[in-house]
XYZ file of C-alpha atoms in Angstrom:
784
model
C -59.246 48.154 -1.803
C -55.713 46.991 -0.429
C -53.926 50.164 0.152
C -51.440 51.420 2.232
C -52.611 54.128 5.280
C -51.180 56.924 3.723
C -53.146 56.445 0.155
C -56.381 55.678 1.739
C -55.675 58.226 3.420
C -55.388 60.267 0.983
C -58.119 59.048 -1.176
C -61.175 59.757 1.679
C -60.336 63.336 1.757
C -59.980 63.715 -1.982
C -64.108 62.296 -2.093
C -65.096 63.919 1.076
C -62.526 67.231 1.449
C -64.134 70.218 0.179
C -60.441 71.480 0.836
C -59.090 68.469 -0.291
C -56.724 68.176 -3.926
C -59.376 68.996 -6.865
C -57.554 67.750 -9.973
C -56.023 64.275 -9.226
C -53.741 62.003 -11.307
C -52.689 58.240 -10.018
C -49.966 57.074 -11.849
C -48.636 53.704 -11.564
C -47.381 50.710 -14.186
C -49.603 49.024 -15.584
C -51.198 46.188 -13.476
C -50.725 47.892 -10.141
C -54.236 48.752 -9.321
C -55.105 52.175 -11.158
C -58.528 51.142 -12.863
C -59.857 49.491 -9.645
C -58.596 52.605 -7.500
C -60.256 54.464 -10.049
C -63.700 52.638 -9.908
C -63.164 52.509 -6.216
C -63.025 56.713 -5.835
C -66.363 55.988 -8.258
C -68.176 55.047 -5.619
C -66.886 57.699 -2.688
C -67.848 60.057 -4.666
C -71.242 59.073 -4.883
C -71.770 58.213 -2.086
C -70.077 61.514 -0.462
C -73.053 63.045 -2.877
C -70.768 63.722 -5.685
C -71.688 62.506 -9.394
C -68.983 60.484 -11.335
C -69.113 60.753 -14.654
C -66.389 58.452 -16.562
C -64.753 60.197 -20.119
C -65.907 57.899 -22.546
C -69.384 56.661 -21.692
C -71.102 59.543 -23.407
C -72.098 61.711 -20.244
C -71.148 65.200 -20.025
C -70.111 66.069 -16.503
C -72.715 68.902 -14.611
C -70.893 71.498 -12.892
C -70.992 70.483 -9.890
C -69.979 66.578 -11.286
C -66.469 65.162 -11.233
C -64.376 63.254 -14.561
C -63.070 60.075 -14.377
C -60.473 59.269 -17.062
C -58.851 55.850 -16.892
C -55.911 55.311 -19.807
C -54.613 58.659 -19.989
C -51.962 57.941 -21.049
C -53.176 57.290 -24.527
C -55.302 60.206 -25.624
C -53.835 63.093 -27.811
C -51.566 65.683 -25.547
C -54.201 68.135 -26.466
C -57.657 66.234 -25.509
C -56.086 65.377 -22.393
C -55.645 69.120 -22.384
C -59.312 70.650 -22.897
C -59.924 67.594 -19.925
C -57.862 68.795 -16.641
C -58.784 72.192 -16.679
C -62.427 71.171 -15.858
C -63.127 71.945 -11.817
C -62.890 68.335 -11.187
C -61.038 65.103 -12.431
C -59.622 62.350 -11.514
C -57.006 61.206 -14.869
C -55.267 57.753 -13.835
C -51.999 56.983 -16.264
C -49.415 55.310 -16.873
C -45.401 57.137 -16.412
C -44.630 56.996 -19.866
C -45.111 58.460 -21.773
C -45.830 61.300 -19.564
C -48.110 64.161 -20.608
C -47.076 67.122 -20.537
C -50.867 67.929 -19.251
C -50.380 66.060 -15.828
C -47.979 68.511 -14.069
C -50.123 70.939 -12.450
C -51.767 67.426 -11.043
C -51.754 66.174 -7.801
C -50.326 62.837 -7.869
C -51.146 59.124 -6.179
C -47.766 57.186 -7.311
C -49.173 53.675 -6.707
C -46.405 50.984 -5.827
C -46.076 46.677 -6.441
C -47.785 44.940 -2.634
C -45.306 44.192 0.204
C -45.273 40.567 1.391
C -48.078 41.898 4.397
C -49.968 43.451 1.381
C -49.915 39.931 -0.434
C -50.680 38.052 1.967
C -54.062 40.176 2.807
C -55.309 39.333 -0.631
C -54.469 35.752 -0.295
C -55.955 35.634 2.845
C -59.292 36.729 0.834
C -58.951 34.273 -2.466
C -56.631 31.453 -1.443
C -55.857 31.389 1.669
C -53.536 28.088 1.114
C -50.726 29.616 -1.096
C -47.152 30.623 0.171
C -46.851 34.513 0.500
C -43.330 34.765 -0.118
C -43.799 32.690 -3.003
C -46.483 34.500 -4.616
C -44.510 37.943 -4.079
C -41.176 36.290 -5.444
C -42.977 35.168 -8.619
C -45.041 38.430 -9.115
C -43.217 41.206 -7.969
C -45.832 41.923 -6.172
C -47.829 43.892 -9.248
C -51.219 43.093 -8.101
C -52.647 42.216 -11.121
C -50.644 39.517 -10.987
C -51.267 38.643 -7.752
C -54.452 37.758 -9.029
C -53.458 35.986 -11.437
C -51.786 33.401 -9.635
C -54.182 33.370 -7.285
C -57.010 32.152 -9.641
C -53.999 29.297 -10.562
C -54.374 31.208 -14.402
C -52.539 30.561 -17.053
C -49.711 33.027 -17.814
C -50.910 33.421 -21.124
C -53.769 35.013 -19.958
C -50.971 38.176 -20.905
C -51.714 37.609 -24.370
C -53.392 41.037 -25.547
C -50.930 43.238 -23.534
C -47.477 42.240 -24.364
C -49.150 41.477 -28.589
C -50.666 44.748 -28.032
C -47.508 46.181 -27.044
C -44.611 48.500 -29.327
C -42.548 46.718 -31.206
C -39.814 48.201 -29.858
C -41.274 47.664 -26.065
C -41.584 43.740 -26.811
C -37.524 43.961 -27.430
C -37.138 45.623 -24.867
C -38.356 43.197 -22.751
C -36.868 39.971 -24.724
C -33.199 41.035 -23.917
C -34.385 41.656 -19.979
C -35.078 37.694 -20.771
C -31.605 37.820 -21.688
C -30.317 39.900 -19.426
C -29.584 42.705 -21.386
C -29.943 44.847 -19.123
C -26.724 44.972 -17.096
C -24.946 45.921 -20.423
C -26.058 49.210 -21.430
C -23.580 50.073 -23.970
C -25.601 46.521 -25.790
C -28.957 47.391 -25.731
C -27.970 50.980 -27.080
C -26.344 49.018 -30.490
C -29.166 46.435 -30.218
C -31.780 49.505 -31.636
C -28.996 51.815 -32.781
C -29.795 54.609 -30.927
C -28.255 56.578 -28.244
C -28.796 57.010 -24.727
C -31.861 59.131 -24.687
C -33.886 56.865 -27.413
C -32.779 53.895 -25.169
C -33.913 55.752 -22.069
C -37.869 56.730 -23.420
C -38.100 52.405 -24.912
C -36.865 51.495 -21.059
C -39.283 54.111 -19.675
C -41.983 52.400 -21.831
C -40.695 48.805 -20.905
C -40.787 50.083 -17.459
C -44.240 51.482 -17.315
C -46.165 47.783 -18.556
C -45.406 46.533 -14.708
C -43.887 43.922 -15.677
C -40.110 44.474 -14.517
C -39.055 44.496 -11.464
C -37.232 47.290 -9.904
C -33.797 45.671 -11.148
C -35.547 45.762 -14.459
C -35.597 41.940 -14.943
C -38.842 40.676 -15.682
C -39.937 39.314 -13.076
C -41.400 34.624 -13.324
C -44.801 35.436 -14.545
C -44.156 38.125 -16.954
C -40.796 36.081 -18.001
C -42.980 32.910 -18.388
C -45.360 34.671 -20.408
C -42.748 36.367 -22.788
C -41.471 32.730 -23.355
C -45.124 31.678 -23.797
C -46.615 34.731 -26.405
C -43.981 36.090 -28.368
C -43.081 33.438 -31.060
C -39.686 31.080 -30.783
C -38.685 32.913 -34.150
C -38.263 36.283 -32.338
C -37.239 35.343 -29.752
C -33.912 33.501 -31.122
C -33.558 37.053 -33.385
C -33.083 39.380 -30.401
C -30.565 36.814 -28.235
C -28.652 36.064 -31.992
C -28.465 40.244 -32.701
C -27.454 40.425 -28.987
C -24.219 38.030 -28.977
C -23.674 39.245 -32.096
C -23.455 42.533 -30.999
C -21.392 41.310 -27.578
C -19.023 39.263 -29.469
C -17.963 41.901 -31.782
C -17.182 43.654 -29.167
C -15.157 40.977 -27.063
C -17.681 41.512 -24.199
C -18.942 38.230 -21.873
C -21.743 35.941 -23.353
C -22.777 33.292 -20.674
C -25.820 35.590 -19.795
C -27.205 36.158 -23.741
C -26.443 32.619 -24.702
C -28.574 31.100 -21.419
C -31.914 31.868 -22.491
C -30.756 30.043 -25.946
C -30.471 26.622 -24.147
C -32.847 23.923 -24.884
C -33.320 25.286 -28.462
C -32.956 23.706 -31.651
C -31.015 27.375 -32.447
C -27.822 26.323 -34.262
C -24.855 27.906 -36.629
C -21.395 28.227 -36.452
C -21.944 32.054 -34.906
C -23.655 29.995 -31.821
C -21.463 27.365 -31.776
C -18.633 28.982 -31.047
C -20.680 31.973 -28.567
C -22.023 28.487 -26.560
C -17.945 27.827 -26.062
C -16.999 31.258 -25.095
C -20.139 30.911 -22.678
C -18.640 27.358 -21.481
C -15.537 28.688 -20.858
C -17.256 32.073 -18.795
C -19.162 29.504 -17.243
C -16.373 26.944 -16.019
C -14.995 28.079 -12.715
C -18.680 29.406 -10.819
C -20.986 26.216 -12.395
C -19.183 23.258 -13.893
C -22.251 21.749 -14.984
C -23.892 24.462 -16.968
C -20.269 24.327 -18.028
C -20.772 21.234 -19.538
C -24.590 21.848 -20.635
C -23.284 24.530 -22.829
C -20.450 22.346 -24.036
C -24.088 20.209 -25.225
C -25.023 23.122 -26.579
C -22.412 23.581 -29.038
C -21.645 20.246 -30.191
C -25.008 20.308 -31.098
C -24.928 23.390 -32.607
C -22.538 22.561 -35.121
C -19.155 22.088 -33.188
C -17.114 19.599 -33.708
C -16.790 17.057 -30.887
C -12.636 16.695 -31.050
C -12.392 20.657 -31.489
C -14.253 21.705 -28.344
C -12.900 17.307 -26.836
C -10.283 18.101 -23.787
C -12.665 21.822 -22.852
C -15.366 19.165 -22.708
C -13.537 16.888 -20.693
C -12.529 18.927 -17.814
C -15.792 20.070 -17.689
C -16.831 16.831 -16.677
C -14.169 16.593 -14.207
C -14.459 19.439 -12.538
C -18.747 19.089 -12.769
C -17.954 15.161 -11.109
C -19.261 13.446 -14.670
C -15.198 11.213 -14.526
C -16.791 8.563 -16.515
C -17.699 11.673 -19.253
C -14.855 13.308 -19.369
C -12.310 9.899 -19.383
C -14.879 8.992 -22.483
C -13.781 12.706 -24.153
C -10.703 12.702 -23.108
C -9.283 9.447 -24.504
C -11.463 10.076 -28.121
C -8.821 13.351 -27.967
C -6.087 11.468 -26.338
C -6.281 9.355 -29.445
C -6.831 11.568 -32.697
C -3.385 12.212 -33.136
C -4.603 15.512 -35.065
C -6.712 16.292 -32.648
C -6.553 19.913 -30.916
C -6.179 19.758 -26.640
C -4.543 16.850 -26.678
C -2.138 17.508 -23.587
C -5.329 18.766 -21.784
C -7.463 15.733 -22.161
C -4.169 13.441 -20.577
C -4.318 15.739 -17.554
C -7.628 14.834 -17.283
C -7.875 11.283 -18.067
C -4.482 11.425 -15.845
C -6.758 12.628 -12.868
C -9.987 9.728 -13.209
C -7.813 7.402 -13.544
C -6.112 8.730 -10.113
C -9.199 8.198 -8.577
C -9.787 4.985 -9.430
C -6.575 3.373 -7.913
C -4.123 3.724 -11.747
C -1.615 5.430 -10.491
C 0.699 4.098 -13.380
C -1.305 5.145 -15.838
C -1.954 8.482 -14.515
C 1.835 9.299 -14.409
C 1.908 7.212 -17.540
C -0.730 9.867 -19.126
C 0.899 12.594 -16.763
C 4.629 12.245 -18.174
C 3.392 12.626 -21.788
C 1.317 15.850 -21.372
C 4.847 17.070 -20.358
C 4.588 20.298 -18.853
C 5.843 21.006 -15.105
C 2.263 20.983 -13.542
C 2.093 17.023 -15.190
C 5.491 16.175 -14.833
C 5.522 17.258 -11.183
C 2.104 14.823 -10.371
C 3.441 12.340 -11.954
C 6.059 12.163 -10.290
C 4.035 11.978 -6.900
C 1.953 9.207 -8.424
C 4.807 7.126 -9.522
C 6.130 7.670 -5.270
C 2.095 6.400 -4.604
C 2.782 3.146 -7.298
C 6.373 2.410 -5.546
C 7.932 3.893 -8.505
C 11.018 6.394 -6.251
C 13.917 6.103 -8.978
C 11.304 7.113 -11.794
C 9.984 9.728 -9.636
C 12.774 11.473 -8.620
C 14.326 12.409 -11.758
C 10.892 14.551 -12.654
C 11.033 16.455 -9.626
C 15.043 18.008 -10.786
C 13.556 18.558 -14.350
C 13.015 22.170 -14.988
C 10.580 24.132 -16.937
C 11.904 26.039 -20.209
C 9.978 29.535 -20.152
C 6.695 28.501 -18.375
C 5.063 30.588 -16.587
C 5.130 29.954 -12.712
C 1.296 29.552 -12.153
C 0.141 28.781 -8.706
C -1.340 24.905 -9.579
C 2.836 24.361 -10.915
C 3.984 26.056 -8.018
C 1.660 23.360 -5.527
C 2.151 20.105 -8.219
C 6.488 20.522 -7.390
C 5.098 20.987 -3.695
C 3.618 18.537 -2.584
C 5.746 16.059 -4.942
C 8.211 16.754 -3.197
C 6.318 16.815 0.657
C 5.760 13.475 -0.416
C 9.273 12.680 -1.302
C 10.700 14.296 1.456
C 8.116 11.639 3.722
C 10.520 8.733 2.686
C 13.051 10.139 4.589
C 12.280 13.604 6.197
C 10.918 13.441 9.707
C 7.309 13.880 9.899
C 6.813 18.007 10.769
C 9.406 18.719 7.635
C 6.665 16.558 5.583
C 3.216 18.305 6.919
C 4.922 22.394 6.086
C 5.842 21.389 2.453
C 1.935 19.454 2.021
C 0.778 23.263 3.802
C 2.693 25.316 2.062
C 1.029 23.224 -1.486
C -1.870 23.258 -0.282
C -2.404 26.860 0.567
C -1.603 27.499 -2.888
C -4.412 25.619 -4.082
C -6.592 27.271 -1.889
C -6.966 30.618 -3.994
C -7.965 28.199 -7.139
C -11.065 27.431 -5.405
C -12.970 24.703 -7.733
C -11.329 25.839 -11.037
C -8.062 23.220 -9.797
C -8.319 19.941 -11.263
C -6.518 17.697 -9.479
C -5.335 13.943 -9.317
C -5.618 14.441 -5.530
C -5.593 17.248 -2.790
C -2.454 18.338 -1.314
C -4.776 19.158 1.932
C -6.261 15.409 2.262
C -2.242 13.802 1.610
C -1.716 16.233 4.434
C -4.311 14.755 6.320
C -3.571 11.432 5.259
C 0.623 11.650 6.448
C -0.689 13.676 9.307
C -3.006 10.610 10.398
C -0.111 8.712 9.963
C 2.919 10.935 11.935
C 0.575 11.506 15.009
C -0.544 14.862 13.850
C -4.085 14.659 14.363
C -4.545 19.104 15.346
C -2.379 19.859 11.520
C -4.201 17.095 9.470
C -7.680 18.465 11.043
C -6.574 22.173 10.203
C -5.235 21.457 6.569
C -8.838 19.751 5.566
C -11.034 22.415 7.632
C -9.399 25.310 5.607
C -9.396 23.202 2.269
C -12.674 22.793 3.095
C -13.754 26.643 3.845
C -11.842 27.301 0.623
C -14.155 25.075 -1.305
C -11.356 23.428 -3.279
C -11.474 21.385 -6.433
C -14.508 19.497 -7.793
C -17.686 17.912 -5.910
C -15.384 14.595 -5.826
C -12.475 16.499 -3.872
C -15.214 17.669 -1.224
C -15.849 13.929 -0.559
C -12.529 13.378 -0.296
C -11.887 16.062 2.318
C -15.569 14.976 4.128
C -14.150 11.138 4.461
C -10.578 12.714 5.800
C -11.761 14.975 8.457
C -14.123 11.445 9.525
C -10.938 9.361 9.796
C -9.632 11.591 12.000
C -12.476 12.112 14.365
C -12.630 8.326 13.825
C -9.034 7.730 14.930
C -9.434 10.178 17.573
C -11.862 8.077 19.445
C -14.808 10.212 18.221
C -17.275 7.867 16.401
C -20.716 10.291 16.935
C -19.002 13.085 14.692
C -17.023 10.110 12.441
C -20.848 7.996 11.932
C -23.175 11.055 10.303
C -20.156 12.552 7.517
C -19.669 7.842 6.358
C -23.594 8.230 6.370
C -23.722 11.302 3.638
C -21.075 9.846 2.174
C -22.743 6.433 1.404
C -25.794 8.150 0.226
C -24.629 9.866 -2.899
C -24.477 8.592 -6.340
C -21.246 6.743 -7.988
C -18.667 7.031 -5.508
C -15.391 6.757 -7.189
C -13.348 3.822 -6.375
C -10.747 5.621 -3.965
C -13.489 7.413 -2.120
C -15.099 4.052 -1.739
C -12.488 2.529 -0.362
C -12.119 4.957 2.014
C -15.310 5.059 2.414
C -16.307 1.142 3.677
C -13.058 1.592 5.558
C -14.057 4.269 7.746
C -17.643 1.990 7.398
C -15.536 -1.175 9.008
C -13.415 0.906 11.393
C -16.124 2.006 13.093
C -18.026 -0.893 12.948
C -14.725 -2.713 15.065
C -14.593 0.497 17.058
C -17.655 -0.271 18.126
C -17.084 -3.917 18.421
C -20.138 -4.556 16.735
C -19.196 -7.773 15.146
C -22.441 -8.517 12.892
C -21.659 -5.432 11.037
C -18.985 -6.076 10.533
C -19.734 -8.921 8.774
C -22.057 -6.999 6.829
C -19.871 -4.940 5.635
C -16.859 -7.540 4.762
C -18.012 -8.551 1.387
C -17.623 -4.671 0.311
C -14.538 -4.389 1.796
C -13.097 -6.796 -0.528
C -14.857 -5.675 -3.629
C -13.877 -2.092 -2.443
C -9.754 -3.662 -2.234
C -9.926 -5.878 -5.803
C -10.912 -2.509 -7.030
C -8.797 0.001 -5.709
C -4.712 -2.213 -5.799
C -3.026 -1.288 -2.384
C -0.593 2.342 -2.503
C 0.721 3.811 -1.057
C -2.005 6.711 0.133
C -4.713 3.813 0.937
C -2.557 2.375 3.503
C -5.310 3.389 5.582
C -7.908 1.766 4.355
C -5.899 -1.311 3.765
C -4.924 -1.530 7.854
C -8.390 -1.647 8.934
C -9.111 -4.359 6.640
C -6.887 -5.854 7.623
C -7.668 -5.859 11.888
C -10.994 -7.049 10.673
C -10.100 -9.578 8.381
C -8.299 -11.241 11.596
C -11.108 -10.755 13.652
C -12.966 -12.546 10.830
C -10.831 -15.628 10.791
C -10.534 -13.637 6.451
C -7.201 -13.248 7.039
C -5.599 -15.564 4.367
C -7.983 -13.861 1.683
C -5.674 -10.103 2.014
C -2.193 -12.383 1.760
C -1.631 -11.253 -1.700
C -2.610 -7.453 -1.348
C -0.310 -7.848 2.181
C 2.390 -9.245 0.473
C 1.790 -6.238 -2.582
C 1.969 -3.206 0.335
C 5.186 -4.702 1.827
C 6.531 -5.027 -1.603
C 5.723 -1.314 -2.509
C 6.998 -0.103 1.113
C 10.327 -2.047 0.083
C 10.877 -0.668 -3.540
C 10.065 2.626 -1.058
C 13.131 1.927 1.267
C 10.272 0.562 3.819
C 9.973 4.642 5.375
C 8.759 4.760 9.024
C 6.141 7.412 8.598
C 4.242 5.013 6.176
C 5.513 1.193 7.115
C 4.305 1.984 10.847
C 0.783 1.789 10.419
C 0.912 -1.112 8.393
C 2.941 -2.892 11.260
C 0.429 -1.480 13.610
C -2.214 -2.834 12.058
C -0.666 -6.207 11.768
C 0.512 -6.292 15.266
C -3.117 -6.346 16.273
C -4.258 -8.707 13.660
C -2.012 -11.304 15.312
C -3.373 -10.076 19.052
C -6.727 -10.778 18.005
C -5.644 -14.310 16.096
C -3.414 -15.445 19.246
C -0.627 -15.469 17.072
C 2.442 -13.854 20.001
C 5.490 -15.132 17.142
C 3.700 -12.962 15.091
C 2.664 -10.124 17.384
C 7.079 -9.807 17.991
C 7.773 -9.389 14.708
C 6.310 -6.506 14.484
C 6.874 -5.117 17.455
C 10.260 -5.935 16.244
C 9.364 -3.806 13.291
C 8.586 -1.029 15.608
C 11.286 -0.836 17.511
C 13.099 0.164 13.915
C 11.403 2.533 13.450
C 11.070 4.028 16.859
C 13.803 6.477 17.080
C 12.932 7.809 14.361
C 10.333 10.166 15.665
C 8.164 10.364 19.032
C 4.961 8.689 17.634
C 6.920 5.675 16.427
C 8.165 5.438 19.745
C 5.125 5.901 21.354
C 3.745 2.755 18.324
C 6.662 0.915 20.168
C 6.046 0.961 23.418
C 2.151 0.737 23.277
C 3.026 -2.550 20.781
C 5.600 -4.221 23.358
C 2.519 -3.361 25.759
C 0.155 -5.546 23.545
C 3.022 -8.054 23.859
C 2.235 -8.129 27.032
C -1.288 -8.500 27.099
C -1.315 -11.370 25.218
C 1.146 -13.379 27.606
C -0.486 -11.854 30.541
C 2.841 -10.913 32.153
C 1.243 -6.815 32.264
C 3.843 -3.834 33.681
C 0.487 -1.513 34.667
C 2.124 1.433 35.025
C 4.784 0.902 31.788
C 0.597 0.133 29.752
C -0.817 3.679 31.405
C 2.353 5.738 29.946
C 2.453 3.692 26.819
C -1.364 4.153 27.249
C -1.029 8.326 27.910
C 1.755 8.479 25.098
C -0.444 7.275 22.247
C -2.881 9.702 23.217
C -0.792 12.231 22.664
C -0.448 11.181 19.345
C -3.972 11.196 18.573
C -4.601 7.746 19.139
C -7.527 8.184 21.640
C -9.643 4.559 20.723
C -6.335 2.049 20.692
C -4.731 4.943 24.239
C -8.225 3.046 25.707
C -8.138 0.126 24.253
C -4.511 -0.589 25.718
C -5.683 0.405 29.050
C -8.847 -1.516 29.293
C -8.096 -4.985 27.685
C -4.277 -5.038 30.382
C -7.279 -3.755 33.191
C -8.883 -7.109 31.684
C -6.072 -9.285 31.657
C -4.099 -8.101 34.411
C -5.039 -10.936 37.726
C -3.741 -7.424 40.798
C -7.011 -5.565 41.278
C -4.743 -2.696 42.519
C -3.319 -2.777 38.565
C -7.031 -3.049 37.711
C -8.237 -0.082 38.612
C -5.419 2.112 38.282
C -6.017 1.146 34.194
C -9.291 1.257 34.560
C -9.406 4.373 34.729
C -6.741 5.729 32.983
C -8.971 3.608 30.156
C -11.796 5.757 30.684
C -9.957 8.929 31.139
C -8.272 8.380 27.894
C -11.426 6.881 25.754
C -12.754 9.065 23.159
C -16.712 10.420 22.535
C -18.668 7.469 21.571
C -22.072 6.508 20.653
C -24.903 6.930 23.434
C -26.534 4.594 25.080
C -30.387 4.911 24.322
C -32.113 5.609 26.523
C -35.176 2.690 27.622
C -38.143 4.744 27.781
C -39.076 5.569 32.173
C -41.308 2.612 32.845
C -41.767 -0.062 36.154
C -39.448 -2.784 34.671
C -36.495 -0.119 33.106
C -36.732 2.170 36.152
C -35.382 -0.593 38.528
C -32.079 -0.701 36.211
C -29.392 0.805 36.691
C -27.517 2.634 33.585
C -24.695 0.351 33.776
C -26.911 -2.010 33.957
C -28.956 -0.979 31.026
C -26.327 -0.639 28.822
C -24.619 -4.089 29.236
C -28.506 -4.874 28.521
C -28.399 -3.260 25.136
C -25.354 -4.765 23.973
C -25.882 -8.328 25.653
C -29.768 -8.557 23.859
C -27.440 -7.234 20.027
C -26.003 -10.413 20.288
C -22.645 -9.134 22.146
C -20.810 -11.950 24.010
C -19.725 -11.567 28.100
C -15.803 -10.746 26.881
C -17.275 -8.439 23.568
C -19.516 -6.417 26.122
C -16.780 -5.999 28.470
C -14.185 -5.334 26.228
C -16.399 -2.159 24.694
C -17.579 -1.133 28.611
C -13.704 -1.108 29.922
C -14.849 -3.733 32.118
C -14.406 -7.308 32.766
C -16.231 -10.736 31.402
C -17.117 -11.116 35.215
C -18.469 -8.346 35.965
C -20.731 -8.387 33.165
C -21.731 -12.080 34.200
C -22.548 -10.209 37.655
C -24.064 -7.496 35.603
C -26.616 -9.942 34.001
C -27.559 -12.352 37.049
C -28.068 -9.447 39.086
C -30.431 -7.635 35.818
C -32.091 -11.886 36.218
C -32.759 -11.446 39.686
C -34.723 -8.210 39.670
C -36.822 -9.460 36.562
C -37.656 -12.752 37.955
C -36.337 -14.772 34.621
C -35.777 -18.100 34.744
C -33.712 -18.992 32.852
C -30.910 -17.074 29.934
C -34.094 -17.141 27.650
C -36.486 -16.262 29.794
C -34.437 -13.275 30.243
C -32.996 -12.475 26.782
C -37.094 -12.020 26.091
C -38.155 -10.254 28.949
C -35.226 -8.110 27.931
C -36.095 -7.475 24.295
C -39.435 -6.123 25.007
C -38.489 -4.099 27.635
C -35.629 -2.144 25.571
C -38.428 -2.648 22.376
C -40.867 -0.565 24.436
């Protein structure tokens, strides 16, 4: 027997101690081991010299014997009363129905196993089983624990479940449907009062199939599902749903068990729709399943199409959402056409089709849609059409959180064309905080936090950009789609700061997801390109380039994608593919021109084109972009920093370097969050100067400004690696990876000549006769 210490002590006293209680009742629901304990006591009595006699065995107990009675709750009241008058009797009974004759007996109450007791049982019979999992499946009921330990099918409970009174069986089905949380509903189901439902509840609990909260334990639920006829289960669920709908109560928990069945009819179709609306906030995917069930039950797909499309969009199924929304939009008499248009606009916006998105939002007509239409038009470079929409006022529409956020985000992007960055970020921060209480219920064409982060990166306000994204992630704003967008923006901020180690895992996670939307894929590939470029990994850059070209083709250039497009511009120059981006560059400049060439947005593209010109060795082209940045410099501190840095890059290109100017420009650049760019400027200036004092100062500046980068892998200790210094190992790994001396120098902020000296020392130390032999030995060493 697996008993707690208190019960074990009681049993020992009852069988051996003359002063112990002589009339005992063992009380517990079914399956908790009453019969097993009664047998155990019978053996203990026999060993102690007292003859046990089982009731119903045909034997008559003598004066010194003990009478053992099992399932006493099944005996007639007068019969049990006569039996318990004996001098010595031990009775096992369920707590319901509770015979009055048990009132004067000493009680032993059995309880379910705790995890330790489950573990003790499994150690004997099934040592490989997980005790926590078995405890969860069985609720600790010993009979069910034994069932699971033997690997038996829950249908072994058939006899017990089929023998239950009809009301008890109905109660178990109601518990399976979640009705125990609605006492009024249970009273209506059984058409009884509080006392009546209390009696039915106690009878159900006495089966041992319910946990302490009144829910079916998982093994019992499986048995009920398998053994009770489907039509009986459906009938109970239908009644519960009907009664709950008549009371205007929530139906989600009651409808859930019907999913996956063939139950249909107008009443259930309506119930599925109601449940789908209830599920939308917490579980959009469940909401989609419920709309599917409603359609199968007889609901018209056009009638529920708009709501179904919204649920699909919130669940991340943008393709399904667009298909359902488009069908509703295209049917003149379909209900919810405006809502369907908003859903389609959100999906098309994530595909980069801002013009079509704006068209649908304008057609939808409400104030929220007009504001988001203005946002899309600004992103597409159509400010003349966007401005009137911002000035329109709603007639009688309630001022909701969503409408307020939509108005603010459109206003903020409009301000970005002329106003200081601080003003823009303040407006977008208010918009972001306004949608945070909406959580995942907000179906947004874009996240105010993501747009604020983009503005922050363009404006050199990395701390603000990071805070906006962090708060949006904490509030779980928007759909899974926006969660991916927020992740990408946080990684972009890290990359811009030079923290490549923080950005890399986010990129790996995002690229591992299924079916990224074009906008997210564009940013993910841009991030991949940016990381490879900053690590000087030319091979990786070549490997990514075809995906980058495809991303640009699939997603037109708009105001909000200039960051990844800028990375592609620099990579194209590095890979001698610059001409292929010429049409897209023309589109980007035309878009910015239509917006009035706003400094906050235009400076980033000019900065990237400057670097492309430097890579291609085109000083005249580079000077053109420096001149453009000069025109932006008076507007903002970060724009002045970009211009000063751009002038210093021209010095690097021409070889006439003023180290103090470069150091000041690099530090200003670092202050705007462009840590990697700042360190690179100082490092390149150091490599190209002929003044050794200036070189030392510039290299020290580069090391101070450099953000965290990928750690150099530590080689395994051994006789060869022990001969190399840390710096020599870094140089060796990069050379073996295929970098030129110049590229290694750029990566480590040392000159190509210094790299050559390191390689010469390594070759001498390893005794290599030529370069090929050296590389072979280094590869072998690093592989080890």
